[in-house]
PDB file of C-alpha atoms and ligand atoms in Angstrom:
ATOM      1  CA  MET A  24      26.751 -52.639   5.379  1.00  0.00           C
ATOM      2  CA  ALA A  25      29.132 -49.780   5.686  1.00  0.00           C
ATOM      3  CA  THR A  26      27.780 -45.777   5.202  1.00  0.00           C
ATOM      4  CA  SER A  27      30.085 -43.237   4.928  1.00  0.00           C
ATOM      5  CA  GLU A  28      30.309 -39.686   6.740  1.00  0.00           C
ATOM      6  CA  PRO A  29      31.490 -36.480   5.238  1.00  0.00           C
ATOM      7  CA  ARG A  30      34.792 -36.463   7.230  1.00  0.00           C
ATOM      8  CA  GLU A  31      36.225 -33.924   8.947  1.00  0.00           C
ATOM      9  CA  THR A  32      39.498 -32.891   7.042  1.00  0.00           C
ATOM     10  CA  GLU A  33      43.020 -31.533   8.984  1.00  0.00           C
ATOM     11  CA  THR A  34      43.949 -28.349   7.590  1.00  0.00           C
ATOM     12  CA  GLU A  35      47.692 -27.520   7.052  1.00  0.00           C
ATOM     13  CA  GLU A  36      47.430 -25.560  10.421  1.00  0.00           C
ATOM     14  CA  GLY A  37      46.040 -28.537  11.682  1.00  0.00           C
ATOM     15  CA  ARG A  38      42.368 -26.810  11.654  1.00  0.00           C
ATOM     16  CA  SER A  39      39.469 -29.452  10.517  1.00  0.00           C
ATOM     17  CA  GLU A  40      37.685 -28.116   7.990  1.00  0.00           C
ATOM     18  CA  SER A  41      34.107 -30.194   6.794  1.00  0.00           C
ATOM     19  CA  PRO A  42      34.064 -30.744   3.273  1.00  0.00           C
ATOM     20  CA  THR A  43      30.537 -30.165   2.913  1.00  0.00           C
ATOM     21  CA  ALA A  44      30.826 -26.578   3.880  1.00  0.00           C
ATOM     22  CA  PRO A  45      29.757 -24.368   1.543  1.00  0.00           C
ATOM     23  CA  VAL A  46      32.854 -22.167  -0.090  1.00  0.00           C
ATOM     24  CA  MET A  47      30.807 -17.704   0.000  1.00  0.00           C
ATOM     25  CA  SER A  48      33.081 -15.789  -2.229  1.00  0.00           C
ATOM     26  CA  PRO A  49      33.357 -11.715  -1.525  1.00  0.00           C
ATOM     27  CA  GLU A  50      30.765 -11.687  -4.357  1.00  0.00           C
ATOM     28  CA  GLN A  51      27.780 -13.000  -2.136  1.00  0.00           C
ATOM     29  CA  TYR A  52      28.509 -12.089   1.340  1.00  0.00           C
ATOM     30  CA  ILE A  53      29.035  -8.064   0.305  1.00  0.00           C
ATOM     31  CA  LYS A  54      26.545  -5.744  -0.643  1.00  0.00           C
ATOM     32  CA  HIS A  55      26.568  -3.987  -4.013  1.00  0.00           C
ATOM     33  CA  PRO A  56      26.620  -0.705  -3.266  1.00  0.00           C
ATOM     34  CA  LEU A  57      25.147   2.543  -5.202  1.00  0.00           C
ATOM     35  CA  GLN A  58      26.985   5.042  -6.080  1.00  0.00           C
ATOM     36  CA  HIS A  59      23.834   7.909  -4.012  1.00  0.00           C
ATOM     37  CA  ARG A  60      22.012   6.473  -1.162  1.00  0.00           C
ATOM     38  CA  TRP A  61      18.918   7.634  -0.868  1.00  0.00           C
ATOM     39  CA  ALA A  62      15.697   8.046   1.888  1.00  0.00           C
ATOM     40  CA  LEU A  63      11.629   7.152   0.394  1.00  0.00           C
ATOM     41  CA  TRP A  64       9.334   9.935   1.955  1.00  0.00           C
ATOM     42  CA  TYR A  65       5.346   9.548   2.404  1.00  0.00           C
ATOM     43  CA  PHE A  66       2.804  11.999   2.540  1.00  0.00           C
ATOM     44  CA  LYS A  67       0.541  11.572   5.689  1.00  0.00           C
ATOM     45  CA  ASN A  68      -2.343  13.769   4.773  1.00  0.00           C
ATOM     46  CA  ASP A  69      -3.295  14.806   8.894  1.00  0.00           C
ATOM     47  CA  LYS A  70      -5.645  18.278   7.795  1.00  0.00           C
ATOM     48  CA  ASN A  71      -3.473  20.171  11.541  1.00  0.00           C
ATOM     49  CA  LYS A  72       0.611  20.104   9.287  1.00  0.00           C
ATOM     50  CA  SER A  73       1.171  21.580   6.959  1.00  0.00           C
ATOM     51  CA  TRP A  74       2.181  20.076   3.562  1.00  0.00           C
ATOM     52  CA  THR A  75       5.797  19.810   4.621  1.00  0.00           C
ATOM     53  CA  GLU A  76       4.958  18.614   8.402  1.00  0.00           C
ATOM     54  CA  ASN A  77       3.356  15.982   7.187  1.00  0.00           C
ATOM     55  CA  LEU A  78       6.457  14.210   5.198  1.00  0.00           C
ATOM     56  CA  ARG A  79       7.483  11.167   6.668  1.00  0.00           C
ATOM     57  CA  LEU A  80      11.101   9.480   6.107  1.00  0.00           C
ATOM     58  CA  ILE A  81      10.498   5.809   5.682  1.00  0.00           C
ATOM     59  CA  SER A  82      13.906   4.397   5.068  1.00  0.00           C
ATOM     60  CA  LYS A  83      17.026   4.934   3.421  1.00  0.00           C
ATOM     61  CA  PHE A  84      19.667   2.929   1.705  1.00  0.00           C
ATOM     62  CA  ASP A  85      22.471   2.830  -0.445  1.00  0.00           C
ATOM     63  CA  THR A  86      23.348  -1.000  -1.607  1.00  0.00           C
ATOM     64  CA  VAL A  87      20.916  -2.902  -4.547  1.00  0.00           C
ATOM     65  CA  GLU A  88      20.635  -5.484  -1.603  1.00  0.00           C
ATOM     66  CA  ASP A  89      18.667  -2.771   0.158  1.00  0.00           C
ATOM     67  CA  PHE A  90      16.850  -1.292  -1.448  1.00  0.00           C
ATOM     68  CA  TRP A  91      15.027  -4.307  -3.129  1.00  0.00           C
ATOM     69  CA  ALA A  92      14.243  -5.660  -0.257  1.00  0.00           C
ATOM     70  CA  LEU A  93      12.993  -2.309   0.459  1.00  0.00           C
ATOM     71  CA  TYR A  94      10.938  -2.654  -3.212  1.00  0.00           C
ATOM     72  CA  ASN A  95       9.546  -5.310  -2.296  1.00  0.00           C
ATOM     73  CA  HIS A  96       8.693  -4.589   0.910  1.00  0.00           C
ATOM     74  CA  ILE A  97       6.240  -1.703  -0.415  1.00  0.00           C
ATOM     75  CA  GLN A  98       3.021  -1.329  -2.210  1.00  0.00           C
ATOM     76  CA  GLN A  99       3.267  -0.718  -5.298  1.00  0.00           C
ATOM     77  CA  PRO A 100       1.488   2.887  -5.981  1.00  0.00           C
ATOM     78  CA  ASN A 101      -1.008   0.999  -8.237  1.00  0.00           C
ATOM     79  CA  ASN A 102      -1.896  -1.369  -5.064  1.00  0.00           C
ATOM     80  CA  ARG A 103      -1.392   1.744  -2.887  1.00  0.00           C
ATOM     81  CA  ILE A 104      -5.174   3.338  -4.251  1.00  0.00           C
ATOM     82  CA  LEU A 105      -6.781  -0.190  -4.582  1.00  0.00           C
ATOM     83  CA  ASP A 106      -5.755  -0.505  -0.808  1.00  0.00           C
ATOM     84  CA  ILE A 107      -6.571   2.627   0.616  1.00  0.00           C
ATOM     85  CA  SER A 108      -9.868   1.512   3.563  1.00  0.00           C
ATOM     86  CA  SER A 109      -5.491  -1.147   4.769  1.00  0.00           C
ATOM     87  CA  SER A 110      -5.008   0.801   8.349  1.00  0.00           C
ATOM     88  CA  THR A 111      -1.377   0.527   7.155  1.00  0.00           C
ATOM     89  CA  GLU A 112      -0.141   4.172   6.775  1.00  0.00           C
ATOM     90  CA  ILE A 113       1.992   3.188   4.197  1.00  0.00           C
ATOM     91  CA  LEU A 114      -1.428   2.087   2.385  1.00  0.00           C
ATOM     92  CA  LYS A 115      -2.707   5.414   2.344  1.00  0.00           C
ATOM     93  CA  CYS A 116       0.302   7.109   0.829  1.00  0.00           C
ATOM     94  CA  LYS A 117      -0.270   9.199  -2.094  1.00  0.00           C
ATOM     95  CA  PHE A 118       2.067  10.609  -2.345  1.00  0.00           C
ATOM     96  CA  CYS A 119       5.903   8.829  -2.690  1.00  0.00           C
ATOM     97  CA  ALA A 120       8.763   9.453  -2.712  1.00  0.00           C
ATOM     98  CA  PHE A 121      12.710   9.239  -3.427  1.00  0.00           C
ATOM     99  CA  LEU A 122      15.344  11.973  -2.896  1.00  0.00           C
ATOM    100  CA  GLN A 123      19.066  11.800  -2.613  1.00  0.00           C
ATOM    101  CA  ASP A 124      20.282  10.670   1.121  1.00  0.00           C
ATOM    102  CA  GLY A 125      19.941  14.707   2.547  1.00  0.00           C
ATOM    103  CA  ILE A 126      16.904  16.481   0.542  1.00  0.00           C
ATOM    104  CA  LYS A 127      13.550  16.262   1.510  1.00  0.00           C
ATOM    105  CA  PRO A 128      10.972  16.084  -0.676  1.00  0.00           C
ATOM    106  CA  MET A 129       9.482  19.557  -1.172  1.00  0.00           C
ATOM    107  CA  TRP A 130      10.440  22.610  -3.501  1.00  0.00           C
ATOM    108  CA  GLU A 131      12.309  24.939   0.669  1.00  0.00           C
ATOM    109  CA  ASP A 132      14.824  22.493   0.096  1.00  0.00           C
ATOM    110  CA  GLU A 133      18.165  24.026  -0.871  1.00  0.00           C
ATOM    111  CA  ARG A 134      18.978  21.333  -3.217  1.00  0.00           C
ATOM    112  CA  ASN A 135      15.486  21.554  -4.616  1.00  0.00           C
ATOM    113  CA  LYS A 136      14.514  25.497  -5.017  1.00  0.00           C
ATOM    114  CA  LEU A 137      15.803  26.303  -8.482  1.00  0.00           C
ATOM    115  CA  GLY A 138      15.275  22.944 -10.014  1.00  0.00           C
ATOM    116  CA  GLY A 139      12.100  21.282 -11.820  1.00  0.00           C
ATOM    117  CA  ARG A 140      11.203  18.477 -13.182  1.00  0.00           C
ATOM    118  CA  TRP A 141       9.916  16.377 -15.781  1.00  0.00           C
ATOM    119  CA  LEU A 142       6.704  15.624 -15.403  1.00  0.00           C
ATOM    120  CA  MET A 143       4.321  12.303 -16.487  1.00  0.00           C
ATOM    121  CA  THR A 144       0.864  12.163 -15.570  1.00  0.00           C
ATOM    122  CA  LEU A 145      -1.699   9.406 -16.529  1.00  0.00           C
ATOM    123  CA  SER A 146      -3.932   8.660 -18.263  1.00  0.00           C
ATOM    124  CA  LYS A 147      -6.312   6.336 -15.206  1.00  0.00           C
ATOM    125  CA  GLN A 148      -5.942   3.369 -17.695  1.00  0.00           C
ATOM    126  CA  GLN A 149      -2.444   3.565 -17.161  1.00  0.00           C
ATOM    127  CA  ARG A 150      -2.843   3.230 -13.268  1.00  0.00           C
ATOM    128  CA  HIS A 151      -2.641  -0.590 -14.342  1.00  0.00           C
ATOM    129  CA  ASN A 152      -0.909  -0.571 -17.296  1.00  0.00           C
ATOM    130  CA  ASP A 153       1.915   0.912 -16.780  1.00  0.00           C
ATOM    131  CA  LEU A 154       1.919   2.985 -12.713  1.00  0.00           C
ATOM    132  CA  ASP A 155       3.769   0.034 -11.606  1.00  0.00           C
ATOM    133  CA  ARG A 156       5.729  -0.099 -14.465  1.00  0.00           C
ATOM    134  CA  PHE A 157       7.390   3.578 -14.883  1.00  0.00           C
ATOM    135  CA  TRP A 158       7.391   4.226 -11.345  1.00  0.00           C
ATOM    136  CA  MET A 159       9.454   0.947 -10.671  1.00  0.00           C
ATOM    137  CA  GLU A 160      12.360   2.179 -13.793  1.00  0.00           C
ATOM    138  CA  THR A 161      11.952   5.591 -12.673  1.00  0.00           C
ATOM    139  CA  LEU A 162      13.993   3.882  -9.294  1.00  0.00           C
ATOM    140  CA  LEU A 163      15.607   1.861 -11.059  1.00  0.00           C
ATOM    141  CA  CYS A 164      17.366   5.229 -13.635  1.00  0.00           C
ATOM    142  CA  LEU A 165      18.022   7.319 -10.511  1.00  0.00           C
ATOM    143  CA  ILE A 166      20.322   4.452  -8.480  1.00  0.00           C
ATOM    144  CA  GLY A 167      21.651   2.710 -11.705  1.00  0.00           C
ATOM    145  CA  GLU A 168      22.915   6.610 -12.345  1.00  0.00           C
ATOM    146  CA  SER A 169      21.655   6.604 -16.275  1.00  0.00           C
ATOM    147  CA  PHE A 170      21.814   9.244 -17.667  1.00  0.00           C
ATOM    148  CA  ASP A 171      25.871   9.770 -17.668  1.00  0.00           C
ATOM    149  CA  GLU A 172      27.146  13.199 -15.962  1.00  0.00           C
ATOM    150  CA  ALA A 173      23.391  13.978 -16.805  1.00  0.00           C
ATOM    151  CA  SER A 174      22.953  12.630 -13.478  1.00  0.00           C
ATOM    152  CA  GLU A 175      24.752  14.472 -11.311  1.00  0.00           C
ATOM    153  CA  ASP A 176      21.764  17.061 -10.685  1.00  0.00           C
ATOM    154  CA  VAL A 177      18.865  14.289 -10.127  1.00  0.00           C
ATOM    155  CA  CYS A 178      17.746  15.239  -7.048  1.00  0.00           C
ATOM    156  CA  GLY A 179      14.985  12.425  -6.536  1.00  0.00           C
ATOM    157  CA  ALA A 180      11.450  11.269  -8.430  1.00  0.00           C
ATOM    158  CA  VAL A 181       7.641  11.040  -7.290  1.00  0.00           C
ATOM    159  CA  VAL A 182       4.438   9.192  -7.165  1.00  0.00           C
ATOM    160  CA  ASN A 183       1.231  11.240  -7.405  1.00  0.00           C
ATOM    161  CA  VAL A 184      -1.511   8.875  -6.485  1.00  0.00           C
ATOM    162  CA  ARG A 185      -4.331  10.848  -7.283  1.00  0.00           C
ATOM    163  CA  PRO A 186      -8.516  11.029  -8.285  1.00  0.00           C
ATOM    164  CA  LYS A 187      -7.441  12.566 -12.134  1.00  0.00           C
ATOM    165  CA  GLY A 188      -4.768  11.330 -13.215  1.00  0.00           C
ATOM    166  CA  ASP A 189      -1.528   9.872 -11.137  1.00  0.00           C
ATOM    167  CA  LYS A 190       1.798  11.697 -11.664  1.00  0.00           C
ATOM    168  CA  ILE A 191       5.540  10.389 -11.463  1.00  0.00           C
ATOM    169  CA  SER A 192       8.163  13.487 -11.820  1.00  0.00           C
ATOM    170  CA  ILE A 193      11.824  13.223 -11.635  1.00  0.00           C
ATOM    171  CA  TRP A 194      12.826  16.311  -9.710  1.00  0.00           C
ATOM    172  CA  THR A 195      16.217  17.874 -10.779  1.00  0.00           C
ATOM    173  CA  GLY A 196      18.336  20.481  -9.271  1.00  0.00           C
ATOM    174  CA  ASN A 197      18.939  23.805 -11.716  1.00  0.00           C
ATOM    175  CA  CYS A 198      16.366  24.176 -14.199  1.00  0.00           C
ATOM    176  CA  GLN A 199      18.512  27.360 -15.913  1.00  0.00           C
ATOM    177  CA  ASN A 200      21.185  23.021 -16.404  1.00  0.00           C
ATOM    178  CA  ARG A 201      19.358  23.379 -19.742  1.00  0.00           C
ATOM    179  CA  GLU A 202      21.579  20.528 -21.456  1.00  0.00           C
ATOM    180  CA  ALA A 203      21.304  17.788 -18.017  1.00  0.00           C
ATOM    181  CA  ILE A 204      18.155  19.131 -18.273  1.00  0.00           C
ATOM    182  CA  MET A 205      17.514  17.196 -21.662  1.00  0.00           C
ATOM    183  CA  THR A 206      19.776  14.615 -21.593  1.00  0.00           C
ATOM    184  CA  ILE A 207      17.560  13.326 -18.440  1.00  0.00           C
ATOM    185  CA  GLY A 208      14.892  13.539 -20.479  1.00  0.00           C
ATOM    186  CA  GLN A 209      15.306  11.992 -23.256  1.00  0.00           C
ATOM    187  CA  GLN A 210      16.501   9.344 -21.926  1.00  0.00           C
ATOM    188  CA  TYR A 211      13.664   8.717 -19.547  1.00  0.00           C
ATOM    189  CA  LYS A 212      11.594   8.768 -22.160  1.00  0.00           C
ATOM    190  CA  ASP A 213      13.386   6.573 -23.887  1.00  0.00           C
ATOM    191  CA  ARG A 214      13.681   4.378 -20.488  1.00  0.00           C
ATOM    192  CA  LEU A 215       9.737   3.708 -20.548  1.00  0.00           C
ATOM    193  CA  SER A 216       9.529   3.088 -23.811  1.00  0.00           C
ATOM    194  CA  LEU A 217       7.708   6.608 -24.172  1.00  0.00           C
ATOM    195  CA  PRO A 218       5.993   6.886 -28.455  1.00  0.00           C
ATOM    196  CA  LEU A 219       8.353   9.848 -30.106  1.00  0.00           C
ATOM    197  CA  LYS A 220       4.580  11.597 -30.367  1.00  0.00           C
ATOM    198  CA  MET A 221       3.667  11.218 -26.319  1.00  0.00           C
ATOM    199  CA  LEU A 222       6.041  14.739 -24.641  1.00  0.00           C
ATOM    200  CA  ILE A 223       6.698  15.277 -22.150  1.00  0.00           C
ATOM    201  CA  GLY A 224       6.780  19.023 -20.125  1.00  0.00           C
ATOM    202  CA  TYR A 225       9.854  19.710 -17.568  1.00  0.00           C
ATOM    203  CA  GLN A 226       8.312  23.135 -14.552  1.00  0.00           C
ATOM    204  CA  SER A 227       9.825  24.707 -12.662  1.00  0.00           C
ATOM    205  CA  HIS A 228       9.725  23.869  -9.052  1.00  0.00           C
ATOM    206  CA  ASP A 229       9.525  27.733  -8.989  1.00  0.00           C
ATOM    207  CA  ASP A 230       6.726  28.605 -11.225  1.00  0.00           C
ATOM    208  CA  THR A 231       5.453  24.998  -9.863  1.00  0.00           C
ATOM    209  CA  SER A 232       4.313  26.473  -6.408  1.00  0.00           C
ATOM    210  CA  SER A 233       3.053  30.385  -7.522  1.00  0.00           C
ATOM    211  CA  LYS A 234       1.353  28.730  -9.398  1.00  0.00           C
ATOM    212  CA  SER A 235      -2.480  30.168 -10.203  1.00  0.00           C
ATOM    213  CA  GLY A 236      -4.624  27.857 -12.206  1.00  0.00           C
ATOM    214  CA  SER A 237      -4.235  24.206 -12.862  1.00  0.00           C
ATOM    215  CA  THR A 238      -1.340  23.961 -15.382  1.00  0.00           C
ATOM    216  CA  THR A 239       2.170  25.165 -15.213  1.00  0.00           C
ATOM    217  CA  LYS A 240       4.541  26.490 -18.136  1.00  0.00           C
ATOM    218  CA  ASN A 241       6.762  23.523 -19.700  1.00  0.00           C
ATOM    219  CA  MET A 242      10.150  25.180 -19.563  1.00  0.00           C
ATOM    220  CA  TYR A 243      11.100  22.117 -22.007  1.00  0.00           C
ATOM    221  CA  SER A 244       9.656  19.811 -23.208  1.00  0.00           C
ATOM    222  CA  VAL A 245      10.474  16.117 -25.627  1.00  0.00           C
TER     223      VAL A 245
HETATM  224  P1  LIG B  22       1.019  18.051  -5.281  1.00  0.00           P
HETATM  225  O1  LIG B  22       1.122  17.135  -4.065  1.00  0.00           O
HETATM  226  O2  LIG B  22       1.750  18.235  -6.798  1.00  0.00           O
HETATM  227  O3  LIG B  22      -0.251  17.340  -4.976  1.00  0.00           O
HETATM  228  O4  LIG B  22       0.989  19.151  -4.852  1.00  0.00           O
HETATM  229  P2  LIG B  22      -2.003  17.226  -7.388  1.00  0.00           P
HETATM  230  O5  LIG B  22      -2.907  16.874  -6.292  1.00  0.00           O
HETATM  231  O6  LIG B  22      -1.291  16.899  -8.329  1.00  0.00           O
HETATM  232  O7  LIG B  22      -2.121  18.864  -6.590  1.00  0.00           O
HETATM  233  P3  LIG B  22      -2.072  19.503  -8.329  1.00  0.00           P
HETATM  234  O8  LIG B  22      -2.151  21.174  -7.225  1.00  0.00           O
HETATM  235  O9  LIG B  22      -0.832  20.112  -8.754  1.00  0.00           O
HETATM  236  O10 LIG B  22      -3.493  19.526  -9.337  1.00  0.00           O
HETATM  237  C1  LIG B  22      -1.003  19.638  -3.857  1.00  0.00           C
HETATM  238  C2  LIG B  22      -0.577  21.085  -3.191  1.00  0.00           C
HETATM  239  O11 LIG B  22       0.435  20.227  -1.975  1.00  0.00           O
HETATM  240  C3  LIG B  22       0.502  21.789  -3.488  1.00  0.00           C
HETATM  241  O12 LIG B  22      -0.816  23.336  -4.158  1.00  0.00           O
HETATM  242  C4  LIG B  22       0.508  22.331  -2.540  1.00  0.00           C
HETATM  243  O13 LIG B  22       0.028  23.395  -1.668  1.00  0.00           O
HETATM  244  C5  LIG B  22       0.650  20.949  -1.867  1.00  0.00           C
HETATM  245  N1  LIG B  22       2.418  20.989  -2.151  1.00  0.00           N
HETATM  246  C6  LIG B  22       3.136  19.700  -2.760  1.00  0.00           C
HETATM  247  N2  LIG B  22       5.007  20.283  -3.358  1.00  0.00           N
HETATM  248  C7  LIG B  22       5.322  18.779  -3.802  1.00  0.00           C
HETATM  249  C8  LIG B  22       5.259  21.381  -2.007  1.00  0.00           C
HETATM  250  C9  LIG B  22       6.093  21.337  -1.586  1.00  0.00           C
HETATM  251  O14 LIG B  22       7.611  20.739  -1.910  1.00  0.00           O
HETATM  252  N3  LIG B  22       6.496  22.251  -0.784  1.00  0.00           N
HETATM  253  C10 LIG B  22       5.447  22.891  -0.568  1.00  0.00           C
HETATM  254  N4  LIG B  22       5.064  23.711   1.397  1.00  0.00           N
HETATM  255  N5  LIG B  22       3.641  22.888  -0.685  1.00  0.00           N
HETATM  256  C11 LIG B  22       4.036  21.430  -1.296  1.00  0.00           C
END
């Protein structure tokens, strides 16, 4: 019995086209741009260097696809502490930050120095249940500009993995912008489905950097 191979067809211009060639829509090959470009940083704990010198830029991205490529490639905060014996530098990272391109994850940066952070401290039990989920949701809030106009105030987010309880924070650029800060705090809490009675506090970087004890006073809380 004769079999029929797919035959090439002639286009009006005389070019031949295979009928099996997939037709790609622009959606399939154009990456989806984000409103801002973001940068991923981590902290390499070298005792011979100052805190700011230990900050390392890993990568930058400005599309949804590149965000997921990077997200899937890096270890989640939870694994990072479990895999602490690994020789891979990034696994030793206990401080990881996503900042808008052009802003360094330090209080001293021009775009941070008048700002502060919404801070969430997690209990030890939450490392297994909540840390990675909260961190991913935080990143999605950032790249998705989820806080309406207040998103303009967002500089980035930081995760600290620590024996005494992990911390996730959203950094904003001006601690006097009460309205924007409150919008961010309330929507952030909703997004993480935090119980109403669980309060999170906002602290200025100025207060955090000059604190003498172990706690910094909250300027706002939700
Ligand atoms: P941390 O990274 O917030 O960690 O700050 P941790 O373990 O939560 O510390 P704690 O004191 O809140 O319990 C740890 C230390 O890193 C600070 O005391 C500073 O010495 C230094 N550090 C942290 N940050 C975010 C900065 C910064 O932006 N600039 C400078 N110069 N030092 C910083």
